[in-house]
Short mmCIF file of C-alpha atoms and ligand atoms in Angstrom, two decimals:
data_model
loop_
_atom_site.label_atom_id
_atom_site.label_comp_id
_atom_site.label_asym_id
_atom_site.label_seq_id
_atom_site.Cartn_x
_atom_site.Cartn_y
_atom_site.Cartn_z
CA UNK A 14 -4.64 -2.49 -20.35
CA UNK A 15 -1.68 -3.94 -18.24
CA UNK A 16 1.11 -6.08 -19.23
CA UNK A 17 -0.52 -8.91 -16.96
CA UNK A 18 -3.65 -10.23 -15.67
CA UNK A 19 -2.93 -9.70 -12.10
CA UNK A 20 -1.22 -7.62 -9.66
CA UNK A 21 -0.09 -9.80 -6.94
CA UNK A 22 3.86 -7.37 -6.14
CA UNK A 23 5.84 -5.13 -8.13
CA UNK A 24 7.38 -7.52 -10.29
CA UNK A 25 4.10 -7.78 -12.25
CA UNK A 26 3.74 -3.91 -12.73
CA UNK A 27 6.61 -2.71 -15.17
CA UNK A 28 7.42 1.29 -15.76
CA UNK A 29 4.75 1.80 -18.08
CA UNK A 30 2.10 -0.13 -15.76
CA UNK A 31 2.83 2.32 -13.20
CA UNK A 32 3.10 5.68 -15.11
CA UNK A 33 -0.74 4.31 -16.92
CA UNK A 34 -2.16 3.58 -13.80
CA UNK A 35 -0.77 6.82 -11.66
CA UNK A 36 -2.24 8.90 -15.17
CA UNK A 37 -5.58 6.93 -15.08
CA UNK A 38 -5.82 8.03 -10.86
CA UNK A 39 -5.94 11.28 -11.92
CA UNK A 40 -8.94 11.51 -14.14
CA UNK A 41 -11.11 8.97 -11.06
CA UNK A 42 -9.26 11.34 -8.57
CA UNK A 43 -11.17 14.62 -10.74
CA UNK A 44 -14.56 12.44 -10.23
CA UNK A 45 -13.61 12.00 -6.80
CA UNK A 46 -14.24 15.37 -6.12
CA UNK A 47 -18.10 15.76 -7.68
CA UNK A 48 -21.23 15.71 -6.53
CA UNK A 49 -22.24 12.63 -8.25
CA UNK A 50 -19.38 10.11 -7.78
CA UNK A 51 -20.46 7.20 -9.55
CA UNK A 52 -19.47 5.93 -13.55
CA UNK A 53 -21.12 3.15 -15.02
CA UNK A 54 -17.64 1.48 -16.69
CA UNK A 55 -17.79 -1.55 -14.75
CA UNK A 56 -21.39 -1.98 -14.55
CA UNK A 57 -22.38 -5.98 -14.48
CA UNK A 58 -19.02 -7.22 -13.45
CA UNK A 59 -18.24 -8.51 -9.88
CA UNK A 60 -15.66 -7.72 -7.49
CA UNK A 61 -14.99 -10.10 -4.45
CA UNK A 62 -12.80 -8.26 -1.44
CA UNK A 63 -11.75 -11.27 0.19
CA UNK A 64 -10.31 -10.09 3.19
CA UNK A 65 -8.76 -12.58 5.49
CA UNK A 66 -7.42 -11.08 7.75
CA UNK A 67 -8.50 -7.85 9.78
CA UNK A 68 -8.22 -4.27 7.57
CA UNK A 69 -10.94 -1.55 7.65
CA UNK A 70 -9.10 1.05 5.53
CA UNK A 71 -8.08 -0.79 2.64
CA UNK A 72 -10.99 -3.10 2.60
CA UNK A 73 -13.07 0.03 2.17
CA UNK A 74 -10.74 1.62 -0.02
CA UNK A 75 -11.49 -1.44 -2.80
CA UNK A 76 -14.79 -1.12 -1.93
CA UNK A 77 -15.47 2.03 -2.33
CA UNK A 78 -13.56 2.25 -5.59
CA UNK A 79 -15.73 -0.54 -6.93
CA UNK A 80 -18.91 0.80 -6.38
CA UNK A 81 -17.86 4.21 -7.56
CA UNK A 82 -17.03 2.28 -10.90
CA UNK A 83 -20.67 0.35 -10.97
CA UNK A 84 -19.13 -3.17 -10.31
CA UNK A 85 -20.73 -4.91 -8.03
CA UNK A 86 -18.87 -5.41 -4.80
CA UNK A 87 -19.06 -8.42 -2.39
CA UNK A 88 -16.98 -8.26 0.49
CA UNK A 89 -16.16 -11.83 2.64
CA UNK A 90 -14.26 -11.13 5.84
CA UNK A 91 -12.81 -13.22 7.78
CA UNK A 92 -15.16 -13.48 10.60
CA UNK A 93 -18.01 -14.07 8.36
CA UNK A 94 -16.32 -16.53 5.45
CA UNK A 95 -16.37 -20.30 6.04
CA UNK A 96 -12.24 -20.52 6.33
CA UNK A 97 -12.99 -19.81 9.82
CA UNK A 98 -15.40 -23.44 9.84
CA UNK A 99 -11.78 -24.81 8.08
CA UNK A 100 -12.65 -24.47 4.71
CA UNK A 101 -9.19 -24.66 2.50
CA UNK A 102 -8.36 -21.80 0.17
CA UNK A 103 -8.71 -24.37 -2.76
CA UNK A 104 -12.28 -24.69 -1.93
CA UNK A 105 -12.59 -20.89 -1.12
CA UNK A 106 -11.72 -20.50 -4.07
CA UNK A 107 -13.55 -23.39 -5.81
CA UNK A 108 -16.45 -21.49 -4.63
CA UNK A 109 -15.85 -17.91 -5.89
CA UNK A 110 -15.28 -18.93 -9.40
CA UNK A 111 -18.65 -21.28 -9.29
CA UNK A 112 -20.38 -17.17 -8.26
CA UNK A 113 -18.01 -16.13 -12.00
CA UNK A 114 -16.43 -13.09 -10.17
CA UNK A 115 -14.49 -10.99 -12.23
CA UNK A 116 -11.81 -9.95 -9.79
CA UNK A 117 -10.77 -11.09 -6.54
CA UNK A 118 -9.07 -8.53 -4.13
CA UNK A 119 -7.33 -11.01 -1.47
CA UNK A 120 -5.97 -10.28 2.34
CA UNK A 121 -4.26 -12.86 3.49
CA UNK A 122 -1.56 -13.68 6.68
CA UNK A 123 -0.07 -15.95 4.52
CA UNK A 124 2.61 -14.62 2.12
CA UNK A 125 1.82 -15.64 -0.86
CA UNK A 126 -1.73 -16.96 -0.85
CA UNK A 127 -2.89 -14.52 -3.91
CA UNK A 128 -0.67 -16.01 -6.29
CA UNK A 129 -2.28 -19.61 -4.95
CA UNK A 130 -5.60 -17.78 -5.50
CA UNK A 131 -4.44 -16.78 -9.21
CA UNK A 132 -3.15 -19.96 -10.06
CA UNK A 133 -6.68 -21.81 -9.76
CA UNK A 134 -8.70 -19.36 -10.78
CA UNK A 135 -9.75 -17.64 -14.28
CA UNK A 136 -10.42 -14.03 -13.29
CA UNK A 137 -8.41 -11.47 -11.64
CA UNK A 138 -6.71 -11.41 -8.59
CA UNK A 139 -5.02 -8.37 -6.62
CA UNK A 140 -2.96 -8.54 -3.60
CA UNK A 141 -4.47 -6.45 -1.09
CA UNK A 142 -1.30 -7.67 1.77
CA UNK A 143 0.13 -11.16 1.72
CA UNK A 144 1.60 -11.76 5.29
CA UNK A 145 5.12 -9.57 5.35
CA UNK A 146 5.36 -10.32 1.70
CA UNK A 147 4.04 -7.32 -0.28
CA UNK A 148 1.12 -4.81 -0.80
CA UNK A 149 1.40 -3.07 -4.18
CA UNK A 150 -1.63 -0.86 -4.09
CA UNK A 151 -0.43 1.05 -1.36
CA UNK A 152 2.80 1.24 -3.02
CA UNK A 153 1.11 2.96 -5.88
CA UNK A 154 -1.03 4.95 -3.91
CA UNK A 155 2.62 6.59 -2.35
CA UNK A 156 3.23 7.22 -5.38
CA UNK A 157 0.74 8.77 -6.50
CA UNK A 158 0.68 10.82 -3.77
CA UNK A 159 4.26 11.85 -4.12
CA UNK A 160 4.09 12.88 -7.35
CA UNK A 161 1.03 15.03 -6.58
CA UNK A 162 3.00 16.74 -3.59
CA UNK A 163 6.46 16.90 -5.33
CA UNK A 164 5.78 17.30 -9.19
CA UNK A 165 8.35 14.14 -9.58
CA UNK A 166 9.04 10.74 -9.25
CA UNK A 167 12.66 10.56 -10.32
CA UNK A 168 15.17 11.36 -8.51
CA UNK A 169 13.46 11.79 -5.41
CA UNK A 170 15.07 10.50 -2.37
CA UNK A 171 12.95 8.15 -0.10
CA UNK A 172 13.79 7.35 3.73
CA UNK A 173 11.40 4.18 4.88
CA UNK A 174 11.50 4.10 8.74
CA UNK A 175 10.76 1.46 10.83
CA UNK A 176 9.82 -2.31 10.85
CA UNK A 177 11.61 -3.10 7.73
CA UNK A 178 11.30 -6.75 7.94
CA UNK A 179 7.87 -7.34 8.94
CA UNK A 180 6.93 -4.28 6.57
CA UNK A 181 4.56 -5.60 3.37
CA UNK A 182 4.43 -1.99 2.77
CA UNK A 183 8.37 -1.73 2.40
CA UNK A 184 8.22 -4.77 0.15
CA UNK A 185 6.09 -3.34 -2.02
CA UNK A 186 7.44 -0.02 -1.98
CA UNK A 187 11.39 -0.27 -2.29
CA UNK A 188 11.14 -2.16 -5.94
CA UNK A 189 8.28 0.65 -6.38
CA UNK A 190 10.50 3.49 -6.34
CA UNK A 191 13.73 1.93 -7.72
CA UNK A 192 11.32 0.98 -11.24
CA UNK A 193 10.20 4.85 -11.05
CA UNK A 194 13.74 6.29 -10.68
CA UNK A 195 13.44 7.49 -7.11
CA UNK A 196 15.82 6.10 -4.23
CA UNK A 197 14.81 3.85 -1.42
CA UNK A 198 16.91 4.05 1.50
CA UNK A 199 15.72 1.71 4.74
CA UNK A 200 16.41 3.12 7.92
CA UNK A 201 15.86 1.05 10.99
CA UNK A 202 17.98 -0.37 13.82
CA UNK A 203 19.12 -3.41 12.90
CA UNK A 204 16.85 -5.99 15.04
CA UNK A 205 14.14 -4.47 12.41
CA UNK A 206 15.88 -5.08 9.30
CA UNK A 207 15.74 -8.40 7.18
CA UNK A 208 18.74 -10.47 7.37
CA UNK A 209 19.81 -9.10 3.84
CA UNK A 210 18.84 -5.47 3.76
CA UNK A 211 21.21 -5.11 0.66
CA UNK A 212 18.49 -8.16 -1.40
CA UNK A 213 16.01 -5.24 -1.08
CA UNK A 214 17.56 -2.81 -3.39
CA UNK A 215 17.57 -0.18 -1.10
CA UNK A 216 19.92 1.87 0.36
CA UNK A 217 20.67 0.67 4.20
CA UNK A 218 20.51 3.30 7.36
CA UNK A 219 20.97 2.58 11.03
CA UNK A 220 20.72 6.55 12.15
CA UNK A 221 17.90 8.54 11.44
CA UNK A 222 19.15 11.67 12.15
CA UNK A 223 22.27 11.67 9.91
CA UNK A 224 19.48 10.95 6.54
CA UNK A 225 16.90 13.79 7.70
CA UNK A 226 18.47 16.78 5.79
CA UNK A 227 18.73 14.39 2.31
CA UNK A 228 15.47 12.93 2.23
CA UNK A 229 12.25 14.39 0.26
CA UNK A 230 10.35 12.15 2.14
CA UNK A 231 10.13 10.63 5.08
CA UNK A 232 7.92 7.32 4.98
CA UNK A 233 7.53 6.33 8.43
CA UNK A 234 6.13 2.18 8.98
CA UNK A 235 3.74 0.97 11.71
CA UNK A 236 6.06 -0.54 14.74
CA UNK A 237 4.18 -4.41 14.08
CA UNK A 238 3.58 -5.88 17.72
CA UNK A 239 1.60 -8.17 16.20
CA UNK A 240 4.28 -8.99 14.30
CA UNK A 241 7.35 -8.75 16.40
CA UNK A 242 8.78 -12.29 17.86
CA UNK A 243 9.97 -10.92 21.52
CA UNK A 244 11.02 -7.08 22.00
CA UNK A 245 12.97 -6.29 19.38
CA UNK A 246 14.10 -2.72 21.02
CA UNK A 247 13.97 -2.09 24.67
CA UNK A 248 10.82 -0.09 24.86
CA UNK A 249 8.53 2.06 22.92
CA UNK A 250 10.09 5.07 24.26
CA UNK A 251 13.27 4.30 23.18
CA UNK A 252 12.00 3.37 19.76
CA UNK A 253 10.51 7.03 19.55
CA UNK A 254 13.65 8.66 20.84
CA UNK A 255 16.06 7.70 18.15
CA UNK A 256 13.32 6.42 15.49
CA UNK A 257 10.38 8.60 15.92
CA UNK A 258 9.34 11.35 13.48
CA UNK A 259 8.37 14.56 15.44
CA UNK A 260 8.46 18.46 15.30
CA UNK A 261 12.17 18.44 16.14
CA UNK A 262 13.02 15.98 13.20
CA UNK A 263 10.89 17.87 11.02
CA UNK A 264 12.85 20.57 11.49
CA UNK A 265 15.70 19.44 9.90
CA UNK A 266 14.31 18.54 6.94
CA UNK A 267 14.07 20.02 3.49
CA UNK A 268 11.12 22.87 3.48
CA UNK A 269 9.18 21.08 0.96
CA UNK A 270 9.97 17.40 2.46
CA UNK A 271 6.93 15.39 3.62
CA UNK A 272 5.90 13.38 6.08
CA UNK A 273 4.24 9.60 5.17
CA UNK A 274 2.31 6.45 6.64
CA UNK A 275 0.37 3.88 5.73
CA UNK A 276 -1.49 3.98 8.50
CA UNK A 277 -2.70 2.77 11.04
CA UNK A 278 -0.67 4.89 13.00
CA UNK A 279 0.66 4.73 16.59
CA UNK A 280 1.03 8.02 18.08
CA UNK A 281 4.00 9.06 20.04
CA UNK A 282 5.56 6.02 18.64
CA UNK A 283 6.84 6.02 15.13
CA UNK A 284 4.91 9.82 14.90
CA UNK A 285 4.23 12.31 16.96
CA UNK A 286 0.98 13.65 16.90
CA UNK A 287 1.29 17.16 16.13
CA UNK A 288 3.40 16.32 12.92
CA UNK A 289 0.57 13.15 12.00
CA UNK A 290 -2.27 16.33 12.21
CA UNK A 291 0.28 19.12 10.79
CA UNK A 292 0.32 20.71 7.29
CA UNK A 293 3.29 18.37 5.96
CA UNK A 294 1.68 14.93 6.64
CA UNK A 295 0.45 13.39 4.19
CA UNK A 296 -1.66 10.45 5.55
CA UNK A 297 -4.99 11.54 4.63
CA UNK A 298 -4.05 12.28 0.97
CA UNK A 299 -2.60 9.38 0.82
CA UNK A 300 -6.41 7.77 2.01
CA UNK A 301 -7.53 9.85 -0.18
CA UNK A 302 -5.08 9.13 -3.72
CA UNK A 303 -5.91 5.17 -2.61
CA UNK A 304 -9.71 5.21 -4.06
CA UNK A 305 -8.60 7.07 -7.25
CA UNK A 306 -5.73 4.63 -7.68
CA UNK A 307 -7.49 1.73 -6.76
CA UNK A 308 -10.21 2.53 -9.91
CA UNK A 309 -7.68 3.25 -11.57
CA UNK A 310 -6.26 -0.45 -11.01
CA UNK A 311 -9.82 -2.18 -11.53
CA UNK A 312 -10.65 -0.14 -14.36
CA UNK A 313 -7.32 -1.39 -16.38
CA UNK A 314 -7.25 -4.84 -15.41
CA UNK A 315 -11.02 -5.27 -15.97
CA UNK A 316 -10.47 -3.63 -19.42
CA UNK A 317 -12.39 -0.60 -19.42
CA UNK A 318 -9.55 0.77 -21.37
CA UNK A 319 -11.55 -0.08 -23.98
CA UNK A 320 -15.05 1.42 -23.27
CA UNK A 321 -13.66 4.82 -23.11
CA UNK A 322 -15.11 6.68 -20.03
CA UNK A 323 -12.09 8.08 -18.36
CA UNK A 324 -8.96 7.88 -20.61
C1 NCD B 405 -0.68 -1.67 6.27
C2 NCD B 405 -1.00 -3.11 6.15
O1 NCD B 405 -2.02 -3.59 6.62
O2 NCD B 405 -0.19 -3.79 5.54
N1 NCD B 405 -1.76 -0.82 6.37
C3 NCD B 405 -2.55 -0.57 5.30
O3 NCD B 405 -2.75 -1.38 4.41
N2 NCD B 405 -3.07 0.66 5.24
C4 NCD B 405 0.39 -1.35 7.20
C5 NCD B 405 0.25 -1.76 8.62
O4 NCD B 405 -0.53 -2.61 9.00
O5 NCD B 405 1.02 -1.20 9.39
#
């Protein structure tokens, strides 16, 4: 079990949380690897990916991790749900708990909709990304996938690249490392950092190249047009000159440092492509750790702690 009912950012996870749920990811990541990759600990109980708000990878990530766990998983997109017709969250809501789901994975452009979501309803609720709030899975899938790479946690030194301030990712994962013992550092141009870097907890770095030969790993963050109010650097180019992670960069790393991203990924902007597809990227086992940690997540909240099957 965890120390709380929900997982809506870091501050609900505490040491132990973490170091229970990264152990638990790595008897589902074992089953990941069968034949057969299905176990009947959640069988009967219902899982609701509400996902408002476009996401294909971590949508199917939850899914995927429900089914292989027997729940039964409902997904309600955007598109498809009636919020588009104007329904409130209240009544969204409302609604889900009249189907008695068990836990409710939530996407939302809103920061802090899931804790809304928890606060009116009984059952579960996980933040799947809240606007440029937080998104603590993928926090734990990093690092899960660091300490598979590295053997540690502690200790290691973390560079987070990029769009600091519109980052959920970085929100989740700077109070991630500092409760594991590893150091954050942000390193962006300044236009992409929050007002108050320092609130983060994180070490603050304007120049990429100067961090390169101290870092372990180097976790580069999706440049968020979508996001961005104006240009907040003069072009893309630019951006990839002085901010871009390629073979050159690499280079001057450590030999066992790695290369991160949440994905999706803009090639030839914040990564090159030949380091995205080379042997010290980690994106795809970082797809890959996100099912395993994901059960692992369901499968502690939901109580199957107690049933046995993978602990
Ligand atoms: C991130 C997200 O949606 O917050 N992606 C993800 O969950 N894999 C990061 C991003 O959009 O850049």
């Amino acid at each position: 079990m965890l120390s709380n009912k929900h997982i809506l950012g870091m501050d609900d996870l505490s040491a132990d949380d973490i170091a229970r749920i990264l152990e638990t990811a790595e008897s589902f990541a074992e089953v990941n690897t069968r034949r057969i990759k299905k176990l009947p600990t959640l069988r009967g109980l219902t899982v609701v990916n509400l996902f408002l708000e476009p996401s294909t990878r971590t949508r199917t990530s939850f899914e995927i991790a429900a089914k292989r766990l027997s729940a039964d998983a409902i997904n309600f997109s955007a598109s498809a749900s009636a919020t588009v017709k104007g329904e409130s969250l209240r009544d969204t809501a409302a609604t889900l708990a009249a189907m008695s789901c068990d836990l409710v994975v939530v996407r939302h452009k809103y920061a802090g909709a899931p804790r809304m979501l928890a606060e009116m309803m009984d059952c579960s609720v996980v933040n799947g990304g809240d606007g440029i709030h937080e998104h603590p899975t993928q926090a734990l899938l990093d690092l899960y996938t660091m300490k598979r790479a590295l053997g540690r946690l502690e200790g290691l030194r973390v560079g987070i690249v990029g769009d600091i301030s519109h980052s959920r990712v970085a929100g989740s994962l700077v109070p991630a490392l500092r409760k594991v013992g590893a150091t954050p550092v942000v390193i962006a141009p300044p236009t992409l950092l929050p007002s108050r870097p320092d609130v983060l907890g994180a070490e603050v770095a304007w120049d990429l190249d100067e961090q390169l030969a101290s870092l372990d790993v180097a976790y580069m963050l999706r440049v968020q047009m979508e996001r961005a109010d104006g240009m907040p650097f003069p072009s893309l180019r630019e951006y990839a000159r002085f901010y871009g992670m390629n073979a050159a960069r690499l280079a001057k790393m450590k030999p066992e440092a790695i290369v991160m991203h949440p994905g999706p990924m803009n090639r030839g902007v914040e990564i090159s492509a030949d380091v995205a597809d080379g042997d010290r990227s980690l994106v795809l086992t970082q797809v890959e750790s996100g099912v395993a940690v994901r059960m692992a997540v369901m499968y502690l909240l939901l109580g199957g702690a107690d049933s046995g099957v993978a602990a």
